[in-house]
Short mmCIF file of C-alpha atoms in Angstrom, two decimals:
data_model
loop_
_atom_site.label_atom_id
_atom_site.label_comp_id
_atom_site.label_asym_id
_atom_site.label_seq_id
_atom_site.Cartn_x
_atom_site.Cartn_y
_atom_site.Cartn_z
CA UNK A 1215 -31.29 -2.98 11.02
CA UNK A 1216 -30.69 -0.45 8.53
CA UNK A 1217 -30.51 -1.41 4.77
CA UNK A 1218 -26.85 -1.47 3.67
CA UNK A 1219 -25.60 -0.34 0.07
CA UNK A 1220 -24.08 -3.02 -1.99
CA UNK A 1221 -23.30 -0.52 -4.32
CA UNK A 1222 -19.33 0.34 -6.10
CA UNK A 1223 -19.56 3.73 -5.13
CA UNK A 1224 -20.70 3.01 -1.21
CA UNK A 1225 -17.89 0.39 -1.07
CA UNK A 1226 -15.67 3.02 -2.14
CA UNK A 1227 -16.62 5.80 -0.07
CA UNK A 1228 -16.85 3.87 3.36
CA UNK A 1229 -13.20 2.61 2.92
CA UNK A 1230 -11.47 5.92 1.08
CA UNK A 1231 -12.92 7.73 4.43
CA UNK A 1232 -11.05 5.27 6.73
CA UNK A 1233 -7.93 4.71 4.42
CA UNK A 1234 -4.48 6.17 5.92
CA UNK A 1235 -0.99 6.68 4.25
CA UNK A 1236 2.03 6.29 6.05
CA UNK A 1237 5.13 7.46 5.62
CA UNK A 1238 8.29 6.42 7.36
CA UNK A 1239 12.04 7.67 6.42
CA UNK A 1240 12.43 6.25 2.80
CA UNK A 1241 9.43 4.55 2.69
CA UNK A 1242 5.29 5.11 2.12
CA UNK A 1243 2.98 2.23 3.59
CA UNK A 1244 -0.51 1.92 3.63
CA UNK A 1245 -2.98 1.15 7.25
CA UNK A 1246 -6.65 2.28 8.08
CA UNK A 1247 -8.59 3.08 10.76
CA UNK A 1248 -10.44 0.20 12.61
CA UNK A 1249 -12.42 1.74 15.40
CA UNK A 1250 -13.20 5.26 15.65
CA UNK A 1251 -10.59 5.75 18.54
CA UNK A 1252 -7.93 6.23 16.43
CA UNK A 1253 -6.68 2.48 16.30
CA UNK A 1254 -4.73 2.00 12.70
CA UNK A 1255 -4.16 -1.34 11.63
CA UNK A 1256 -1.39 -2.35 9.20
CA UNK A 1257 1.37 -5.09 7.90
CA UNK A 1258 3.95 -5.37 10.64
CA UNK A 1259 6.67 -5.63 7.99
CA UNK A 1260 5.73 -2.04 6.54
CA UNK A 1261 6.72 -0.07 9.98
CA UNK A 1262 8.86 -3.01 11.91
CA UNK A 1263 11.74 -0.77 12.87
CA UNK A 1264 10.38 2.82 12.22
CA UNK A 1265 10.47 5.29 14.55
CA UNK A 1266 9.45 7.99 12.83
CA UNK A 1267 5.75 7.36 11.35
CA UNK A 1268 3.45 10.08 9.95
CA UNK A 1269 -0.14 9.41 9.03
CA UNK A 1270 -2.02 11.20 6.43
CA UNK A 1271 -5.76 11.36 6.99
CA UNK A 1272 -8.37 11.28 4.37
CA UNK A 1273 -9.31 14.68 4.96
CA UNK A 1274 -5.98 16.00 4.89
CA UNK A 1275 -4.57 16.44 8.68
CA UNK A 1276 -0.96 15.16 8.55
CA UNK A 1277 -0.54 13.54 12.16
CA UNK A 1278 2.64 11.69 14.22
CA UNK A 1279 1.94 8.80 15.23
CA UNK A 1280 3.55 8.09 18.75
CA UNK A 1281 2.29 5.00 20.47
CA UNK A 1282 1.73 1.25 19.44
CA UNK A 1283 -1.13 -0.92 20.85
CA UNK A 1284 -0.25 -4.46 19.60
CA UNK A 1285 1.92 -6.26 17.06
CA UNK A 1286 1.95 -9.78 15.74
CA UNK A 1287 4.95 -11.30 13.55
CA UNK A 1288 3.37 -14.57 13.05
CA UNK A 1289 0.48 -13.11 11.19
CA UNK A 1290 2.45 -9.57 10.04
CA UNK A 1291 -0.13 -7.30 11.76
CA UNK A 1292 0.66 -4.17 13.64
CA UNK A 1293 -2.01 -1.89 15.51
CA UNK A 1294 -0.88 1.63 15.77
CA UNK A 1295 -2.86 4.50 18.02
CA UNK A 1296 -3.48 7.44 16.75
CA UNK A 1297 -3.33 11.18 18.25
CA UNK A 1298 -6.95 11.51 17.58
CA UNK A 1299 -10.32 9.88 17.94
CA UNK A 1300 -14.03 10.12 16.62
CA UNK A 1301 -12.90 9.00 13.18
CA UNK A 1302 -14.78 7.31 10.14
CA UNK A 1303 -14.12 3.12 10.87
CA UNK A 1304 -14.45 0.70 8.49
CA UNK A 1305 -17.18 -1.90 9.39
CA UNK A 1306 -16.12 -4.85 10.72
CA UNK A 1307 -17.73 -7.97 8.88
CA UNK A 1308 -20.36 -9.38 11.74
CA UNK A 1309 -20.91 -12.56 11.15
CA UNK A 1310 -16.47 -13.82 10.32
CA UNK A 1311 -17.24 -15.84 7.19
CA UNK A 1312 -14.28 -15.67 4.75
CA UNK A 1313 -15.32 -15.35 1.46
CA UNK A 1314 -14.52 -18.77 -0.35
CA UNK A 1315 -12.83 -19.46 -3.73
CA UNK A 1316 -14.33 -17.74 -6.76
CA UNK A 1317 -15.94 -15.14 -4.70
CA UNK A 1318 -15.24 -11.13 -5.34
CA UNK A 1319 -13.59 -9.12 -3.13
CA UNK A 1320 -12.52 -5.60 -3.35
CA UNK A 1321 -9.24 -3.64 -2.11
CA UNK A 1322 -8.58 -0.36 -2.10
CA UNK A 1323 -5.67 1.34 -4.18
CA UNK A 1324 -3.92 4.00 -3.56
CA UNK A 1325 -2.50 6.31 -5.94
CA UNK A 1326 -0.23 9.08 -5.72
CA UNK A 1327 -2.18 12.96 -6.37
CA UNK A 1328 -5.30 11.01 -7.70
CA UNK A 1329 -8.32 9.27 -5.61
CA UNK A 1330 -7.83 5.63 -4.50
CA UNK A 1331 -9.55 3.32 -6.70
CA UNK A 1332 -11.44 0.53 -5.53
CA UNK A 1333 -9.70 -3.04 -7.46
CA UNK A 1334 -12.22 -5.62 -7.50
CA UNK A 1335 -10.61 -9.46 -7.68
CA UNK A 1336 -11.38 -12.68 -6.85
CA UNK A 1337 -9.97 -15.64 -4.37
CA UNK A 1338 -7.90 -17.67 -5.64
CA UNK A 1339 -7.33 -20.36 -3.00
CA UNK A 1340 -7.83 -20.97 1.14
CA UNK A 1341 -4.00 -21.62 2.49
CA UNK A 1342 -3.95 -23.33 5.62
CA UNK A 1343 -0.05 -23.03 6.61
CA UNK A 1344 -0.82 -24.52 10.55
CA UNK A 1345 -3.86 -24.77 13.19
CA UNK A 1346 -2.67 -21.16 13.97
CA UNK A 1347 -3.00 -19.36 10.68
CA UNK A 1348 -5.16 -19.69 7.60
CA UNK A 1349 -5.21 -16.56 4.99
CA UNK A 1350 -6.56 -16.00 1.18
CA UNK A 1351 -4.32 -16.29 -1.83
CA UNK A 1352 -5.98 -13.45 -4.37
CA UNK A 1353 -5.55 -14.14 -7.92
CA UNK A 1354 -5.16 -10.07 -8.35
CA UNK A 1355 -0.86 -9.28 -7.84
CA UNK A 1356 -0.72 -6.12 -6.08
CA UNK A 1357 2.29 -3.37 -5.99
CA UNK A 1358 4.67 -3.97 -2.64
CA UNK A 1359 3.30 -0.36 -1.22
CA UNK A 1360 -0.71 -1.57 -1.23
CA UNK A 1361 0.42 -3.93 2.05
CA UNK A 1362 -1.56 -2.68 4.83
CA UNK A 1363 -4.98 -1.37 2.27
CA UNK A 1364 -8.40 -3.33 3.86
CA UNK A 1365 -9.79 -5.82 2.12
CA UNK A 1366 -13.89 -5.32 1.71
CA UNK A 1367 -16.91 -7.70 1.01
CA UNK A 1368 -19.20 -6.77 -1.47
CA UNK A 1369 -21.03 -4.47 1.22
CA UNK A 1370 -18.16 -2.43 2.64
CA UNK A 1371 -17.20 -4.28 5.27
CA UNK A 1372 -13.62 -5.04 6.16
CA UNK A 1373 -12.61 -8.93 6.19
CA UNK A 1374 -8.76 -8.93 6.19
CA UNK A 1375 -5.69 -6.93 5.95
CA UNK A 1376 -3.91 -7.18 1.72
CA UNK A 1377 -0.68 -8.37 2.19
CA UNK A 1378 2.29 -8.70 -0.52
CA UNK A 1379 4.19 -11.35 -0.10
CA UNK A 1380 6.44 -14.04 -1.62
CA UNK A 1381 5.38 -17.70 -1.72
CA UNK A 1382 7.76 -20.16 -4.30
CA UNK A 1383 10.11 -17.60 -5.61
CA UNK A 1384 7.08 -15.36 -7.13
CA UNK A 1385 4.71 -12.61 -5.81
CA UNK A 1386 1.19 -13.10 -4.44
CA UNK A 1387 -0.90 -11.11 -2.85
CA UNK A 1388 -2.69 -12.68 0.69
CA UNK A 1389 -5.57 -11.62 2.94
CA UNK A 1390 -4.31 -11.39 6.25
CA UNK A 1391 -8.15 -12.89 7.94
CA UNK A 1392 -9.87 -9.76 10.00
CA UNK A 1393 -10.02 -12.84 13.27
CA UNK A 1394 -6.34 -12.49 13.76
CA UNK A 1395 -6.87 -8.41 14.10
CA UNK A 1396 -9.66 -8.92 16.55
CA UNK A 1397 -7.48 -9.86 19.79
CA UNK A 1398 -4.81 -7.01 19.14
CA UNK A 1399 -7.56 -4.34 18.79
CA UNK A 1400 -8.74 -5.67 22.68
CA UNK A 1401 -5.36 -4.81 24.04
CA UNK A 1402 -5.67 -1.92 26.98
CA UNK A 1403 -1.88 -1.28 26.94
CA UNK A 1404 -0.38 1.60 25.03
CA UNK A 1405 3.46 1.33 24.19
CA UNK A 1406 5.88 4.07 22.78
CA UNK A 1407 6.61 3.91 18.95
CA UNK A 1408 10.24 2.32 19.84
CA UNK A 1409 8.46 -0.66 20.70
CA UNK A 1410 8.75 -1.49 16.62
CA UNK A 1411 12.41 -1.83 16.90
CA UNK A 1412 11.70 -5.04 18.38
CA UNK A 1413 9.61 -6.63 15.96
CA UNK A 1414 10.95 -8.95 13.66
CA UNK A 1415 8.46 -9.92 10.77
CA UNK A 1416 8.52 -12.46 8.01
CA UNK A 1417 11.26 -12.20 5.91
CA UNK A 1418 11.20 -10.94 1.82
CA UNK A 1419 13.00 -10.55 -0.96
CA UNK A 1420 15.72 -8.05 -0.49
CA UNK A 1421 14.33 -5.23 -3.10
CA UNK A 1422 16.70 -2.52 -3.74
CA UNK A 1423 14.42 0.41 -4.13
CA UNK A 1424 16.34 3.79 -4.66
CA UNK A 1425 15.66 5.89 -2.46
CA UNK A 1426 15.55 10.03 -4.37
CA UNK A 1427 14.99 13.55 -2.85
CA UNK A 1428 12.44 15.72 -3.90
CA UNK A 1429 14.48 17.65 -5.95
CA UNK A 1430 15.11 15.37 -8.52
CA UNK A 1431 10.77 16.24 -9.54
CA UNK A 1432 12.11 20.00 -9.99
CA UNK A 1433 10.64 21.30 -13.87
CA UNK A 1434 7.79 18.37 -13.37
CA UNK A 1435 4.41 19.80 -13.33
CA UNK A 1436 2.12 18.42 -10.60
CA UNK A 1437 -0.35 17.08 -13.66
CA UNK A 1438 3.32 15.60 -15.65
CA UNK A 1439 3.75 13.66 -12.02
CA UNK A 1440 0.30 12.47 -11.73
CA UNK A 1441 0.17 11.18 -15.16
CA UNK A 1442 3.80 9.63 -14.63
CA UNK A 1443 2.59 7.66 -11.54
CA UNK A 1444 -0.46 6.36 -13.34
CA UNK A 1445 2.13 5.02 -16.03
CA UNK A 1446 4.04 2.88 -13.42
CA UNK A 1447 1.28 1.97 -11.72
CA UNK A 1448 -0.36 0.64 -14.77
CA UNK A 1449 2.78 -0.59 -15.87
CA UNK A 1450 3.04 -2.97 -12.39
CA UNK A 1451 -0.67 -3.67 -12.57
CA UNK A 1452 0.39 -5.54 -16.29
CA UNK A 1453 3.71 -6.60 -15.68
CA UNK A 1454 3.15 -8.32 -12.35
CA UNK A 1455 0.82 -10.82 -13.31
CA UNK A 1456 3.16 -12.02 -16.18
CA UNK A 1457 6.29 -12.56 -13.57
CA UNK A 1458 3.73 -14.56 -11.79
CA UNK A 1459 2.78 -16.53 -14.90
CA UNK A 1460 6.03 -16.95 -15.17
CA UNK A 1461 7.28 -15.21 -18.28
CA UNK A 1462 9.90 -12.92 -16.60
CA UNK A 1463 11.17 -11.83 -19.81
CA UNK A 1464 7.85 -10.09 -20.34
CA UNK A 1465 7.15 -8.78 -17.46
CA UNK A 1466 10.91 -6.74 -17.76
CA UNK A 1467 10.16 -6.04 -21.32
CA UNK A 1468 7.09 -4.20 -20.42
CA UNK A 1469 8.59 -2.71 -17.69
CA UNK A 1470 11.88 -1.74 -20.13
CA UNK A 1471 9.25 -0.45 -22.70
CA UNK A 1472 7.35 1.62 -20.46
CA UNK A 1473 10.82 3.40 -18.91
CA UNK A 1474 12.07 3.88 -22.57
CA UNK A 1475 8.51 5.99 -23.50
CA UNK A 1476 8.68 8.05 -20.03
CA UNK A 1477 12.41 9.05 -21.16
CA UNK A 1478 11.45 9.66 -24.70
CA UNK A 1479 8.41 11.92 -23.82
CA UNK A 1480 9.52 13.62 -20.65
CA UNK A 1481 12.04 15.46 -20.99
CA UNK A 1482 10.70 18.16 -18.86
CA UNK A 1483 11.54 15.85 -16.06
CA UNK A 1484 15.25 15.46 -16.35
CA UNK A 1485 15.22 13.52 -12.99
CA UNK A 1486 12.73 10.93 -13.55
CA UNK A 1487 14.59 10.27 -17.18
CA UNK A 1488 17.96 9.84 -15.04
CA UNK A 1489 16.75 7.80 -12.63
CA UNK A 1490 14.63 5.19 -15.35
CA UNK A 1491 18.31 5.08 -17.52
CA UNK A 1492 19.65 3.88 -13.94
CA UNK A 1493 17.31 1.46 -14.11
CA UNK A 1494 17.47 0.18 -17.29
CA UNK A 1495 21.57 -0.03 -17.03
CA UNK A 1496 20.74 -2.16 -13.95
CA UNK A 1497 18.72 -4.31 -16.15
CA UNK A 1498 21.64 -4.50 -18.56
CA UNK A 1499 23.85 -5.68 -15.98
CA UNK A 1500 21.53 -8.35 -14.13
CA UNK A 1501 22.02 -11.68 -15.14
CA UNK A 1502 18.63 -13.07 -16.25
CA UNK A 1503 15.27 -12.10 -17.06
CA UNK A 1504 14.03 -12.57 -13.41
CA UNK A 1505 16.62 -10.08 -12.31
CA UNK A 1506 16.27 -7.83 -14.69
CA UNK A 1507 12.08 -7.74 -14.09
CA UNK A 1508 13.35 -6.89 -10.63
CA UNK A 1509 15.85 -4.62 -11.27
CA UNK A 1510 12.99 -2.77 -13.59
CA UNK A 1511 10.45 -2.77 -10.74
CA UNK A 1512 12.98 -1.44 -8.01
CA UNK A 1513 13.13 1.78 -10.42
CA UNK A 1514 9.49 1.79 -11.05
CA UNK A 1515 8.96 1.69 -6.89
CA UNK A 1516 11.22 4.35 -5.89
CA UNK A 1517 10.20 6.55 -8.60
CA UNK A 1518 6.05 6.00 -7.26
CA UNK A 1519 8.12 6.88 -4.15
CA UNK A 1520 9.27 10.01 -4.42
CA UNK A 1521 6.48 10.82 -6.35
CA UNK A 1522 4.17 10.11 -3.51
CA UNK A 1523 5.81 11.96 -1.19
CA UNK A 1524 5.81 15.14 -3.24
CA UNK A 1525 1.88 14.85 -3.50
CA UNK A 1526 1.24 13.95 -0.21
CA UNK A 1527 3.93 17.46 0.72
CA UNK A 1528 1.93 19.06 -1.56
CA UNK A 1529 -1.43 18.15 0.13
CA UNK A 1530 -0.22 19.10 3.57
CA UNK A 1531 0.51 22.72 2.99
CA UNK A 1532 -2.70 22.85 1.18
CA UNK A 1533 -4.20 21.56 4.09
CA UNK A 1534 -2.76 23.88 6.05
CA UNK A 1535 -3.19 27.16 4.28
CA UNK A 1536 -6.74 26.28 4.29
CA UNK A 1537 -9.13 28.96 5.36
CA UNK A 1538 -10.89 28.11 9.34
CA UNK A 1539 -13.88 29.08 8.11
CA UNK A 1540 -15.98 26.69 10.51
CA UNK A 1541 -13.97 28.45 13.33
CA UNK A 1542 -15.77 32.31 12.75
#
C-alpha cells in the first residue's frame, strides 16, 4: 500500500481538486466529486427545488448539471451526476471510524476569487438523534454557503458531508457521517433534475438574503471585490461564534462595525455601500439584538453572493478564451 501524506498541503490539494461550486438562480452552494464518474454529493437543502444547477469545476469548465442519482431528506444528502467522468475523487475513508470528540478534522472553505482554504477544527460532541442517524457537532461555526464542502481526516480522506444547521435557536455546524452517502452512491437509476422539486428537506430559519444583480459591483475592481469578500468572510468567521456563545449583541456589533468601515473606505463601490446602509437600517428596525445579528448577516450573505457570482463569471470566460494549446 502506498505511503499516504499526512501533510496540510496534501490534505489541501486532494480535496481543492475534487471541490465543486454550485450555483442555482439566487443562490451559490457547495458539493464535490465522490467517484470519478462524475457523482457530486451535496446537502439536499442547498438544491431541493432547483432546476437550474451549474457546476464549476476546479479546473475551470462551467458544466449543467441535468440528472439526479439519489436524495435523502432524513439525512439532507443529495447525489447529483455529472455530464462528465474520469475526474479527481476524494478518498473515501476505508476503514468508517468517525473521528471521536477532541479529535481534528479539516473542511474545506471556499472563498470567492481566492483559493479555498483548508479550516482545521475539532469535534465537539457525537449526537445520536435515533437508531437511524448519528452525526458530529463541530465546535468550528461555519457560513450558511460552506453546506455541502467534505469533511477530511487528517490524511485526506473524506468522512462526512459539513452541514449548517440550527439546533436550540443557534447555529452549529454538523458532519453529515460518509455511511449515510454510501447507499445513495450504489443507486443504478438516473433521474431528470426535476426530480428535486420533490424533495422536501429539514426545515431552517427563514434568512432573508437579498438577492443583487451584477451591476450593482460596476466601478469595483476585481482586487476591491476580493478584498471585500475576505472582510465578510472574516467578519462571519468572528461574529458567528459569539451568536453561538450567546452574546448576540456582539456578534451584530461586529457585524455593524465591519459594514460601517466597508462604507467608509469604499466608496469606489457605490453598490456594496448601498446595499450594507440597507442592512444596517434593517438592523435599526429589528427588535433585539438576535434580530439585528441576523438582519446584519442576511446583508453580509447576499453581498458574498453576488460577489461570488461575479468571480466565478469572471472565471468562466477566462476559461473559455483560453488558448487549446494541447489540441495542436
Amino acid at each position: 500500500m502506498p505511503a499516504v501524506d499526512t501533510g496540510l498541503s496534501a490534505v489541501r490539494d486532494a480535496a481543492t481538486s475534487a471541490l465543486i461550486t454550485l450555483d442555482m438562480p439566487n443562490r451559490r452552494g457547495v458539493g464535490f466529486v465522490a467517484t470519478p464518474g462524475g457523482q457530486l454529493v451535496t446537502n439536499l437543502h442547498m438544491v431541493a427545488g432547483y432546476e437550474e444547477i451549474s457546476a464549476l469545476l476546479a479546473d475551470g469548465r462551467l458544466l449543467q448539471v441535468e440528472q439526479v442519482i439519489a436524495f435523502d431528506e432524513k439525512h439532507d444528502l443529495a447525489v447529483l451526476q455529472l455530464p462528465v467522468s474520469n475526474l479527481p475523487a476524494l478518498r473515501l475513508e476505508s476503514g468508517g471510524m468517525l473521528p471521536v470528540e477532541g479529535d481534528p478534522v479539516f473542511i474545506l472553505h471556499p472563498a470567492p476569487g481566492t483559493p479555498p482554504f483548508l479550516l482545521e477544527t475539532r469535534v465537539r460532541s457525537e449526537q445520536v438523534l435515533d437508531e437511524s442517524f448519528t452525526f458530529l457537532e463541530l465546535e468550528a461555526i461555519l457560513p450558511e454557503d460552506v453546506s455541502g464542502s467534505p469533511v477530511l481526516d487528517g490524511t485526506g480522506a473524506w468522512i462526512g458531508v459539513a452541514t449548517c444547521a440550527f439546533a436550540d435557536g443557534r447555529p452549529v455546524t454538523i458532519v453529515i457521517p460518509s455511511r449515510y452517502v454510501l447507499p445513495l452512491l450504489e443507486r443504478t437509476d438516473v433521474l431528470p433534475l426535476s426530480t428535486l422539486g420533490l424533495a422536501r428537506p429539514a426545515a431552517s430559519r427563514q434568512r432573508q438574503i437579498p438577492t443583487h444583480s451584477l451591476s450593482m459591483l460596476e466601478g469595483c475592481a476585481p482586487d476591491v471585490l476580493e478584498e471585500v469578500a475576505y472582510t465578510l468572510l472574516r467578519a462571519i468567521q468572528l461574529g458567528a461564534p459569539l451568536y453561538n456563545r450567546g452574546d448576540a449583541a456582539a456578534c451584530y456589533r461586529l457585524y455593524a462595525h465591519t459594514a460601517e468601515r466597508l462604507i467608509r473606505e469604499r466608496p469606489d463601490c457605490p453598490g456594496i455601500q448601498d446595499a450594507l446602509r440597507h442592512g444596517l437600517e434593517r438592523c435599526a428596525r429589528s427588535q433585539g439584538a438576535d434580530a439585528c445579528a441576523w438582519a446584519l448577516r442576511d446583508t453580509l450573505d447576499g453581498l458574498l453572493g453576488v460577489i461570488g457570482r461575479w468571480l466565478q463569471a469572471q472565471s468562466a470566460l477566462a476559461y473559455r478564451a483560453a488558448p487549446k494549446a494541447y489540441l495542436q
